[in-house]
Short mmCIF file of C-alpha atoms in Angstrom, two decimals:
data_model
loop_
_atom_site.label_atom_id
_atom_site.label_comp_id
_atom_site.label_asym_id
_atom_site.label_seq_id
_atom_site.Cartn_x
_atom_site.Cartn_y
_atom_site.Cartn_z
CA MET A 1 8.42 -18.00 119.12
CA ALA A 2 11.00 -15.71 120.71
CA PRO A 3 10.29 -11.97 120.46
CA LYS A 4 12.26 -10.29 117.69
CA PHE A 5 13.16 -7.14 119.52
CA PRO A 6 16.07 -6.22 121.80
CA VAL A 7 16.03 -8.11 125.08
CA LEU A 8 16.91 -5.67 127.83
CA LEU A 9 18.48 -7.14 130.92
CA PRO A 10 18.44 -5.35 134.28
CA CYS A 11 20.72 -2.35 134.02
CA SER A 12 24.06 -2.26 135.79
CA SER A 13 26.87 -0.02 134.66
CA SER A 14 29.30 -2.20 136.62
CA SER A 15 28.74 -5.21 134.38
CA ILE A 16 30.85 -4.98 131.23
CA LEU A 17 29.51 -8.27 129.92
CA LYS A 18 25.92 -7.15 130.41
CA PHE A 19 26.68 -3.91 128.55
CA PHE A 20 28.13 -5.89 125.65
CA LEU A 21 25.19 -8.33 125.50
CA ILE A 22 22.56 -5.60 125.61
CA LEU A 23 24.36 -3.56 123.00
CA TYR A 24 24.69 -6.65 120.81
CA PHE A 25 20.97 -7.48 121.06
CA THR A 26 19.98 -3.89 120.38
CA LEU A 27 22.08 -3.63 117.25
CA HIS A 28 21.89 -7.15 115.84
CA CYS A 29 18.60 -8.85 116.73
CA PRO A 30 16.28 -9.25 113.71
CA SER A 31 13.39 -6.81 113.53
CA TYR A 32 9.75 -7.42 112.68
CA ALA A 33 9.87 -5.75 109.28
CA THR A 34 11.91 -6.65 106.23
CA GLY A 35 12.58 -3.01 105.50
CA HIS A 36 11.01 0.43 105.44
CA ASN A 37 10.25 2.95 102.74
CA TYR A 38 12.02 5.87 104.38
CA GLY A 39 11.39 8.08 101.37
CA ASP A 40 7.64 7.59 101.72
CA ALA A 41 7.86 8.24 105.45
CA LEU A 42 9.86 11.42 104.79
CA ARG A 43 7.29 12.68 102.31
CA LYS A 44 4.51 12.04 104.79
CA SER A 45 6.38 13.57 107.74
CA LEU A 46 6.63 16.83 105.79
CA LEU A 47 3.01 16.64 104.65
CA PHE A 48 2.05 16.70 108.33
CA PHE A 49 3.32 20.28 108.64
CA GLU A 50 0.85 21.37 105.97
CA GLY A 51 -1.90 19.96 108.17
CA GLN A 52 -0.69 22.16 111.04
CA ARG A 53 -0.65 25.39 109.08
CA SER A 54 -2.51 28.40 110.40
CA GLY A 55 -3.53 31.35 108.25
CA LYS A 56 -4.34 31.58 104.56
CA LEU A 57 -3.28 28.39 102.84
CA PRO A 58 -1.26 28.63 99.62
CA PRO A 59 -2.42 27.34 96.22
CA ASP A 60 -0.02 24.38 96.43
CA GLN A 61 -1.49 23.13 99.72
CA ARG A 62 -1.50 19.34 99.41
CA LEU A 63 -3.56 18.31 102.44
CA LYS A 64 -6.88 19.31 100.92
CA TRP A 65 -9.24 18.77 103.85
CA ARG A 66 -7.70 21.77 105.62
CA ARG A 67 -8.94 25.32 104.89
CA ASP A 68 -7.92 28.88 105.83
CA SER A 69 -8.08 29.64 109.53
CA ALA A 70 -7.29 32.36 112.10
CA LEU A 71 -7.15 35.08 109.43
CA LYS A 72 -7.58 37.91 111.94
CA ASP A 73 -4.81 36.93 114.37
CA GLY A 74 -3.25 40.09 115.80
CA SER A 75 -5.80 42.46 114.25
CA ALA A 76 -7.18 43.54 117.63
CA ALA A 77 -3.78 45.08 118.33
CA GLY A 78 -3.31 46.43 114.83
CA LEU A 79 -0.88 43.64 113.91
CA ASP A 80 -0.72 40.89 111.34
CA LEU A 81 0.11 37.73 113.27
CA THR A 82 -1.41 35.30 110.80
CA GLY A 83 0.45 32.19 109.73
CA GLY A 84 2.70 29.85 111.65
CA TYR A 85 1.79 26.43 113.00
CA TYR A 86 -0.62 25.03 115.54
CA ASP A 87 1.60 23.11 117.93
CA ALA A 88 -0.40 19.92 118.29
CA GLY A 89 -4.06 18.86 118.30
CA ASP A 90 -5.33 22.22 119.51
CA ASN A 91 -5.73 25.61 117.82
CA ILE A 92 -3.22 27.71 119.75
CA LYS A 93 -0.01 29.14 118.33
CA PHE A 94 2.57 28.65 121.09
CA GLY A 95 5.78 30.49 120.25
CA PHE A 96 8.20 28.46 122.37
CA PRO A 97 7.61 25.03 120.79
CA MET A 98 7.11 26.62 117.36
CA ALA A 99 10.55 28.21 117.49
CA PHE A 100 12.13 24.93 118.62
CA THR A 101 10.36 23.14 115.78
CA THR A 102 11.83 25.67 113.36
CA THR A 103 15.35 25.23 114.72
CA LEU A 104 15.18 21.43 114.39
CA LEU A 105 13.67 21.55 110.90
CA SER A 106 16.48 23.88 109.90
CA TRP A 107 19.16 21.71 111.50
CA GLY A 108 17.76 18.74 109.61
CA VAL A 109 18.05 20.60 106.30
CA ILE A 110 21.56 21.84 107.14
CA ASP A 111 22.93 18.40 108.05
CA PHE A 112 20.77 16.09 105.94
CA GLY A 113 19.28 18.21 103.17
CA LYS A 114 21.58 16.53 100.65
CA ASN A 115 19.76 13.27 101.43
CA MET A 116 16.24 14.64 100.93
CA GLY A 117 16.04 14.44 97.16
CA PRO A 118 12.78 15.87 95.78
CA GLU A 119 11.47 16.33 99.34
CA LEU A 120 14.05 19.03 100.05
CA LYS A 121 11.82 21.72 98.54
CA HIS A 122 9.01 20.73 100.91
CA ALA A 123 11.36 20.79 103.89
CA VAL A 124 12.50 24.29 102.96
CA LYS A 125 8.86 25.39 102.58
CA ALA A 126 8.12 23.98 106.03
CA VAL A 127 10.93 26.09 107.46
CA ARG A 128 9.79 29.21 105.64
CA TRP A 129 6.17 28.86 106.77
CA ALA A 130 7.54 29.14 110.31
CA THR A 131 10.14 31.86 109.74
CA ASP A 132 7.70 34.14 107.91
CA TYR A 133 5.64 34.02 111.09
CA LEU A 134 8.62 34.45 113.41
CA LEU A 135 9.58 37.60 111.52
CA LYS A 136 6.10 38.95 112.18
CA VAL A 137 6.18 38.26 115.92
CA THR A 138 9.60 39.93 116.26
CA SER A 139 8.88 42.97 114.06
CA VAL A 140 8.58 45.36 117.05
CA LYS A 141 11.99 45.95 118.61
CA GLY A 142 12.24 44.89 122.24
CA THR A 143 9.08 42.77 121.92
CA VAL A 144 8.29 39.20 120.95
CA TYR A 145 4.70 38.05 120.56
CA VAL A 146 4.90 34.56 122.03
CA GLN A 147 1.36 33.21 121.85
CA VAL A 148 -1.87 33.71 119.94
CA GLY A 149 -5.04 32.34 121.49
CA ASP A 150 -6.26 31.72 125.01
CA ALA A 151 -5.26 28.16 125.82
CA LEU A 152 -7.82 27.60 128.57
CA SER A 153 -10.81 28.54 126.43
CA ASP A 154 -9.38 26.67 123.45
CA HIS A 155 -8.86 23.49 125.45
CA ASN A 156 -12.42 23.78 126.71
CA CYS A 157 -13.67 23.36 123.13
CA TRP A 158 -13.41 20.70 120.47
CA GLU A 159 -13.74 22.57 117.19
CA ARG A 160 -12.02 22.87 113.84
CA PRO A 161 -9.45 25.63 113.39
CA GLU A 162 -11.63 26.88 110.53
CA ASP A 163 -14.51 27.41 113.01
CA MET A 164 -12.65 28.95 115.93
CA ASP A 165 -14.75 31.33 118.00
CA THR A 166 -12.62 31.28 121.14
CA SER A 167 -10.41 34.18 122.22
CA ARG A 168 -7.44 34.95 119.96
CA ALA A 169 -5.76 37.04 122.63
CA ILE A 170 -2.10 37.79 121.99
CA TYR A 171 0.63 37.55 124.60
CA LYS A 172 4.02 39.20 124.47
CA ILE A 173 7.30 39.59 126.27
CA ASP A 174 9.08 42.94 126.37
CA THR A 175 11.68 44.87 128.33
CA SER A 176 9.40 44.99 131.39
CA HIS A 177 8.22 41.38 131.07
CA PRO A 178 11.25 39.38 129.93
CA GLY A 179 11.35 35.93 128.37
CA SER A 180 14.92 34.99 127.57
CA ASP A 181 13.92 31.38 126.97
CA VAL A 182 11.42 31.93 124.17
CA ALA A 183 13.41 34.88 122.79
CA GLY A 184 16.64 32.87 122.85
CA GLU A 185 14.97 29.97 121.06
CA THR A 186 13.46 32.35 118.52
CA ALA A 187 16.91 33.81 117.86
CA ALA A 188 18.25 30.28 117.42
CA ALA A 189 15.46 29.45 114.96
CA LEU A 190 16.04 32.57 112.88
CA ALA A 191 19.81 32.04 112.85
CA ALA A 192 19.53 28.37 111.89
CA ALA A 193 17.03 29.18 109.15
CA SER A 194 19.34 31.88 107.80
CA ILE A 195 21.81 29.09 106.99
CA VAL A 196 19.07 27.17 105.15
CA PHE A 197 18.40 30.19 102.93
CA ARG A 198 21.99 31.44 102.60
CA LYS A 199 22.34 30.25 99.01
CA ARG A 200 18.67 29.76 98.17
CA ASP A 201 17.57 33.31 98.98
CA PRO A 202 20.50 35.48 100.18
CA ASN A 203 18.38 38.54 100.88
CA TYR A 204 15.89 36.59 103.00
CA SER A 205 18.80 34.92 104.76
CA ARG A 206 20.25 38.32 105.73
CA ILE A 207 16.88 39.45 107.05
CA LEU A 208 16.64 36.34 109.21
CA LEU A 209 20.17 36.70 110.55
CA ASP A 210 19.79 40.40 111.31
CA ARG A 211 16.58 39.71 113.18
CA ALA A 212 18.22 36.85 115.07
CA VAL A 213 20.98 39.20 116.24
CA SER A 214 18.44 41.76 117.42
CA VAL A 215 16.24 39.23 119.23
CA PHE A 216 19.23 37.64 120.92
CA LYS A 217 20.42 41.02 122.24
CA PHE A 218 16.97 41.55 123.70
CA ALA A 219 16.95 38.06 125.25
CA ASP A 220 20.38 38.53 126.83
CA LYS A 221 19.90 42.08 128.07
CA HIS A 222 16.47 41.52 129.63
CA ARG A 223 16.84 38.19 131.37
CA GLY A 224 14.04 36.13 132.85
CA ALA A 225 11.74 33.18 132.18
CA TYR A 226 8.67 33.94 130.11
CA SER A 227 6.45 31.79 132.29
CA ASN A 228 7.17 34.13 135.19
CA SER A 229 5.82 36.99 133.12
CA LEU A 230 2.94 35.09 131.48
CA ARG A 231 2.23 32.24 133.88
CA SER A 232 -1.57 32.20 133.57
CA ALA A 233 -1.37 32.13 129.78
CA VAL A 234 1.43 29.64 129.12
CA CYS A 235 1.24 27.32 132.12
CA PRO A 236 0.76 24.41 132.44
CA PHE A 237 1.00 24.04 128.67
CA TYR A 238 4.51 25.25 127.85
CA CYS A 239 5.91 26.43 131.17
CA ASP A 240 9.65 26.97 131.33
CA VAL A 241 10.64 24.41 133.95
CA ASN A 242 14.32 24.21 133.05
CA GLY A 243 15.18 27.92 133.15
CA TYR A 244 16.19 30.35 130.43
CA GLN A 245 19.97 30.01 130.66
CA ASP A 246 20.26 27.14 128.18
CA GLU A 247 18.36 29.08 125.50
CA LEU A 248 20.89 31.90 125.73
CA LEU A 249 23.77 29.50 125.05
CA TRP A 250 21.70 27.76 122.36
CA GLY A 251 20.94 31.06 120.64
CA ALA A 252 24.58 32.12 120.81
CA ALA A 253 25.70 28.76 119.38
CA TRP A 254 23.44 29.10 116.37
CA LEU A 255 24.39 32.75 115.86
CA ARG A 256 28.03 31.75 115.89
CA LYS A 257 27.35 29.05 113.30
CA ALA A 258 25.27 31.40 111.13
CA SER A 259 27.32 34.60 111.40
CA ARG A 260 30.82 33.25 112.09
CA ARG A 261 31.32 36.25 114.38
CA ARG A 262 33.94 36.04 117.10
CA GLU A 263 31.71 37.77 119.64
CA TYR A 264 29.48 34.71 119.91
CA ARG A 265 32.43 32.42 120.47
CA GLU A 266 33.57 34.71 123.25
CA TYR A 267 30.03 34.82 124.66
CA ILE A 268 29.85 31.02 124.81
CA VAL A 269 33.29 30.66 126.44
CA ARG A 270 32.57 33.45 128.92
CA ASN A 271 29.15 32.11 129.89
CA GLU A 272 29.73 28.35 129.73
CA GLU A 273 29.72 27.88 133.50
CA VAL A 274 27.50 30.84 134.33
CA LEU A 275 24.73 29.54 132.07
CA GLY A 276 25.24 25.89 133.03
CA ALA A 277 26.42 24.20 129.84
CA GLY A 278 27.22 21.07 131.82
CA ASP A 279 23.83 20.90 133.54
CA SER A 280 21.13 18.39 132.58
CA ILE A 281 23.19 17.15 129.66
CA ASN A 282 20.85 14.20 129.05
CA GLU A 283 17.88 16.39 128.11
CA PHE A 284 16.85 17.83 124.76
CA GLY A 285 13.51 19.27 123.74
CA TRP A 286 11.53 22.47 123.53
CA ASP A 287 12.30 23.28 127.20
CA ASN A 288 15.86 21.98 127.60
CA LYS A 289 18.61 22.52 125.05
CA HIS A 290 21.64 21.22 126.95
CA ALA A 291 22.35 18.06 124.97
CA GLY A 292 21.73 19.93 121.72
CA ILE A 293 24.13 22.71 122.68
CA ASN A 294 26.91 20.26 123.42
CA VAL A 295 26.41 18.23 120.24
CA LEU A 296 26.14 21.32 118.02
CA ILE A 297 29.27 22.96 119.40
CA SER A 298 31.24 19.70 119.41
CA LYS A 299 31.36 19.49 115.63
CA GLU A 300 34.15 22.06 115.44
CA VAL A 301 36.06 20.40 118.28
CA LEU A 302 35.94 17.03 116.54
CA MET A 303 37.19 18.67 113.36
CA GLY A 304 40.17 20.02 115.30
CA LYS A 305 39.13 23.65 114.85
CA ALA A 306 37.98 24.74 118.31
CA ASP A 307 39.86 23.24 121.25
CA TYR A 308 38.55 26.05 123.46
CA PHE A 309 35.18 24.23 123.28
CA LYS A 310 36.67 20.90 124.45
CA SER A 311 34.45 20.74 127.53
CA PHE A 312 31.35 20.81 125.30
CA GLN A 313 32.62 17.75 123.46
CA GLN A 314 33.21 15.98 126.78
CA ASN A 315 29.63 16.82 127.77
CA ALA A 316 28.41 15.48 124.42
CA ASP A 317 30.34 12.24 124.90
CA ASN A 318 28.81 11.82 128.35
CA PHE A 319 25.37 12.45 126.88
CA ILE A 320 25.88 9.78 124.22
CA CYS A 321 27.11 7.29 126.81
CA SER A 322 23.97 7.90 128.88
CA LEU A 323 21.87 6.72 125.93
CA MET A 324 23.69 3.45 125.42
CA PRO A 325 21.46 0.50 126.38
CA GLY A 326 22.67 -1.10 129.58
CA ILE A 327 24.11 2.04 131.11
CA SER A 328 22.27 2.64 134.34
CA ASN A 329 20.82 6.11 133.91
CA PRO A 330 17.67 7.26 135.72
CA ASN A 331 16.89 9.78 132.97
CA VAL A 332 16.93 7.40 129.99
CA GLN A 333 15.35 3.96 129.95
CA TYR A 334 14.19 1.51 127.28
CA SER A 335 10.85 -0.23 126.91
CA PRO A 336 10.81 -4.03 126.55
CA GLY A 337 10.42 -3.44 122.80
CA GLY A 338 13.53 -1.27 122.64
CA LEU A 339 12.04 2.25 122.59
CA ILE A 340 13.76 5.10 124.42
CA PHE A 341 11.45 6.05 127.25
CA LYS A 342 11.48 9.10 129.51
CA ALA A 343 8.85 9.93 132.08
CA GLY A 344 6.35 12.64 131.19
CA ALA A 345 3.94 13.43 128.40
CA SER A 346 4.41 12.65 124.72
CA ASN A 347 7.37 10.30 124.87
CA MET A 348 7.99 10.34 121.10
CA GLN A 349 9.30 13.90 121.43
CA HIS A 350 12.23 12.44 123.37
CA VAL A 351 12.67 9.55 120.97
CA THR A 352 12.96 11.71 117.86
CA SER A 353 15.00 14.53 119.43
CA LEU A 354 17.52 12.25 121.12
CA SER A 355 17.78 10.06 118.01
CA PHE A 356 18.47 13.13 115.90
CA LEU A 357 21.38 14.03 118.18
CA LEU A 358 22.67 10.47 117.99
CA LEU A 359 22.69 10.63 114.20
CA ALA A 360 24.15 14.14 113.98
CA TYR A 361 26.94 13.22 116.39
CA SER A 362 27.64 9.98 114.54
CA ASN A 363 28.27 12.01 111.40
CA TYR A 364 30.62 14.36 113.25
CA LEU A 365 32.50 11.34 114.64
CA SER A 366 32.73 9.75 111.19
CA HIS A 367 34.24 12.82 109.61
CA SER A 368 36.83 13.08 112.37
CA ASN A 369 37.53 9.34 112.68
CA LYS A 370 36.81 9.45 116.42
CA ILE A 371 35.07 7.09 118.84
CA ILE A 372 33.50 7.64 122.26
CA HIS A 373 34.74 5.91 125.40
CA CYS A 374 32.01 4.89 127.83
CA GLY A 375 33.91 3.52 130.79
CA GLN A 376 35.75 0.42 129.59
CA GLN A 377 33.63 0.16 126.44
CA SER A 378 33.62 2.31 123.34
CA ALA A 379 30.92 3.49 120.94
CA SER A 380 31.66 4.19 117.29
CA ALA A 381 29.77 6.31 114.80
CA SER A 382 28.22 3.10 113.49
CA THR A 383 26.96 2.24 116.98
CA LEU A 384 25.20 5.59 117.24
CA ARG A 385 23.66 5.30 113.78
CA HIS A 386 22.30 1.84 114.46
CA LEU A 387 20.77 2.95 117.75
CA ALA A 388 19.09 5.92 116.05
CA LYS A 389 17.86 3.69 113.23
CA ARG A 390 16.42 1.25 115.74
CA GLN A 391 14.29 4.07 117.17
CA VAL A 392 13.10 5.20 113.75
CA ASP A 393 12.24 1.64 112.77
CA TYR A 394 10.28 1.21 115.99
CA ILE A 395 8.22 4.30 115.08
CA LEU A 396 7.57 2.92 111.60
CA GLY A 397 6.39 -0.50 112.79
CA ASP A 398 9.23 -2.62 114.17
CA ASN A 399 7.64 -2.97 117.61
CA PRO A 400 5.66 -5.50 119.65
CA LEU A 401 2.30 -4.22 118.30
CA ARG A 402 3.59 -4.26 114.69
CA MET A 403 2.08 -0.79 114.43
CA SER A 404 3.36 2.34 112.75
CA TYR A 405 3.05 5.40 114.97
CA MET A 406 3.01 7.63 111.89
CA VAL A 407 -0.49 8.23 110.56
CA GLY A 408 -0.84 6.99 107.00
CA TYR A 409 2.37 4.97 106.96
CA GLY A 410 2.12 1.19 106.79
CA SER A 411 -0.98 -1.00 107.04
CA LYS A 412 -1.64 -0.36 110.74
CA PHE A 413 -1.40 3.06 112.37
CA PRO A 414 -3.32 5.23 114.89
CA LEU A 415 -6.86 5.97 113.72
CA ARG A 416 -8.22 8.04 116.63
CA ILE A 417 -5.58 10.66 117.21
CA HIS A 418 -6.15 13.51 119.63
CA HIS A 419 -6.48 16.24 117.00
CA ARG A 420 -9.43 18.54 116.46
CA GLY A 421 -9.17 19.07 112.71
CA SER A 422 -8.54 15.41 112.01
CA SER A 423 -11.36 14.11 114.23
CA LEU A 424 -14.10 16.51 113.06
CA PRO A 425 -15.74 16.44 109.62
CA SER A 426 -13.91 18.62 107.11
CA VAL A 427 -15.42 21.88 105.89
CA LYS A 428 -16.06 20.22 102.54
CA ALA A 429 -17.96 17.36 104.16
CA HIS A 430 -19.75 19.58 106.71
CA PRO A 431 -19.84 23.22 105.49
CA SER A 432 -21.88 24.57 108.39
CA HIS A 433 -20.27 25.81 111.59
CA ILE A 434 -19.49 23.31 114.36
CA GLY A 435 -19.54 25.13 117.68
CA CYS A 436 -17.34 24.82 120.75
CA LYS A 437 -19.27 22.03 122.47
CA ASP A 438 -20.86 20.60 119.33
CA GLY A 439 -17.60 18.83 118.58
CA SER A 440 -17.71 16.84 121.82
CA ARG A 441 -19.63 13.97 120.25
CA TYR A 442 -16.84 13.53 117.73
CA PHE A 443 -14.25 13.59 120.50
CA ASN A 444 -16.13 10.89 122.42
CA SER A 445 -16.91 8.78 119.37
CA PRO A 446 -15.19 5.37 119.06
CA ASN A 447 -15.07 5.83 115.29
CA PRO A 448 -11.82 6.51 113.42
CA ASN A 449 -11.03 10.12 112.55
CA PRO A 450 -12.62 11.13 109.23
CA ASN A 451 -9.56 13.08 108.04
CA LEU A 452 -6.12 11.49 107.88
CA LEU A 453 -3.47 13.83 109.23
CA VAL A 454 -0.92 12.07 107.05
CA GLY A 455 2.58 11.95 108.52
CA ALA A 456 1.59 12.85 112.07
CA VAL A 457 3.60 10.95 114.69
CA VAL A 458 1.69 10.57 117.93
CA GLY A 459 2.96 10.64 121.52
CA GLY A 460 3.42 6.89 121.35
CA PRO A 461 3.17 3.83 123.55
CA ASN A 462 3.80 3.67 127.27
CA SER A 463 6.80 2.13 128.99
CA SER A 464 5.35 -1.35 128.41
CA ASP A 465 4.87 -0.79 124.65
CA ALA A 466 1.07 -0.59 125.05
CA PHE A 467 -0.94 1.93 123.03
CA PRO A 468 -4.66 2.72 123.49
CA ASP A 469 -5.40 4.48 120.15
CA SER A 470 -8.01 6.64 121.85
CA ARG A 471 -8.52 10.43 121.65
CA PRO A 472 -8.92 10.97 125.42
CA PHE A 473 -5.46 9.47 125.99
CA PHE A 474 -3.76 12.60 124.69
CA GLN A 475 -0.32 11.77 126.07
CA GLU A 476 -0.21 8.77 123.75
CA SER A 477 -2.45 9.86 120.87
CA GLU A 478 -1.64 13.54 120.25
CA PRO A 479 0.83 14.53 117.53
CA THR A 480 3.06 17.59 117.80
CA THR A 481 5.27 19.57 115.44
CA TYR A 482 8.28 19.05 117.70
CA ILE A 483 7.93 15.27 117.42
CA ASN A 484 8.06 15.45 113.63
CA ALA A 485 10.71 18.15 113.23
CA PRO A 486 13.74 16.03 114.29
CA LEU A 487 12.34 13.01 112.44
CA VAL A 488 12.63 14.77 109.08
CA GLY A 489 16.44 14.69 109.14
CA LEU A 490 16.51 11.12 110.45
CA LEU A 491 14.27 9.82 107.67
CA ALA A 492 16.26 11.67 105.03
CA TYR A 493 19.51 10.06 106.15
CA PHE A 494 18.10 6.53 106.34
CA TRP A 495 16.42 6.98 102.96
CA ALA A 496 19.88 7.60 101.52
CA HIS A 497 21.47 4.85 103.67
CA PRO A 498 18.81 2.14 104.08
CA ASN A 499 21.16 -0.81 104.53
CA LEU A 500 23.15 0.24 107.60
#
């Protein structure tokens, strides 16, 4: 029986016929599943964030096997730095990916909140759990606390967040030790979230926007990469490889959208070339914001309201063309099963982030009745939506292994994810303390995790669509907040439009 997934021929941008055939197979070949319950997947994707919560859990906590944790964060320095999210399967609070997660959750609510139905309230709560923490870490002017916990000692242990006895050292950037990347992303997160709360809680929205303005000024005035200031603490975990320039443009773009102030428009125009808006346009994630900047800014251009940003729209078009199957692009490839694949760890972070941009841009194109020209071919809003949907469907089970990569969704999903809290007995099941090395036997066990981290999307299969479902293979089996954050908006849209 022929495989029911897109057949990808050898790439060659010079072959128009090949481009057409690959695009046709990608968009029109039948999939494994008869349909997906996107509403259920959305509910579960948001439930995942409750499993990643740090601090004192609220009475309405739904993932019951989790308990309070890290209740003294910041106390050694006389600060309250409790709350926020653990980034992945460890127990560290990394500020850079947490801020990016917050920005993408907020963008999802802004663009697709109307499609979230009863899950909208949970999406807003997920944003606020992050922003309450970001307000704490930016409460001292000219300082941003960017990490809580020593990553080396934490990664040397396998213990529940409720049992942590490793160092909860705090790391900061300030005027003498700059970090324009993490500060710029934090400003973007606060600004984006201020839009989420503009009508829901005007006073909180103003607090977020005011803080975003202040943090951005600090980021811009004291320029530098935070990994240069804090290399031993943040590398190799969340090193800034791409540079801090993109986060300054990203922060300014969100501040412009949130505040509608002319000064941010002028900042973007003045710094477009200086800060490299046209560089690395095919990348988007916690370390590289270029594609996101171009898509975000392009909305106004497509609406005919900001011709002075025309170059950003051209960059966005080029980015979209680079994702089209059959275009020869060394940065973006497809697995035999049709999954976007980029070299490096945790491939699903690329799949969800790039798919989110595809969907957001498709909406902007629809509202402006525009199409994209990719050489002698063209891509419509419908083309982009179908490509994004193909990626989401792959995650939910339309793939060669017929496996959902979201824990708890479908009949077959990862059972041995690389996640401390999920893989160790819960506090209810095992009330006594489990020490640093005592958890190793659970890490090495072939048994499924005792606690379902419902909604977690793991790093995913390799370039050949193979998946080991084994804790030691962290690149494939570890979930992260920044995988799930873009997926929230995608699931909301396809829940409202399941028959595209």
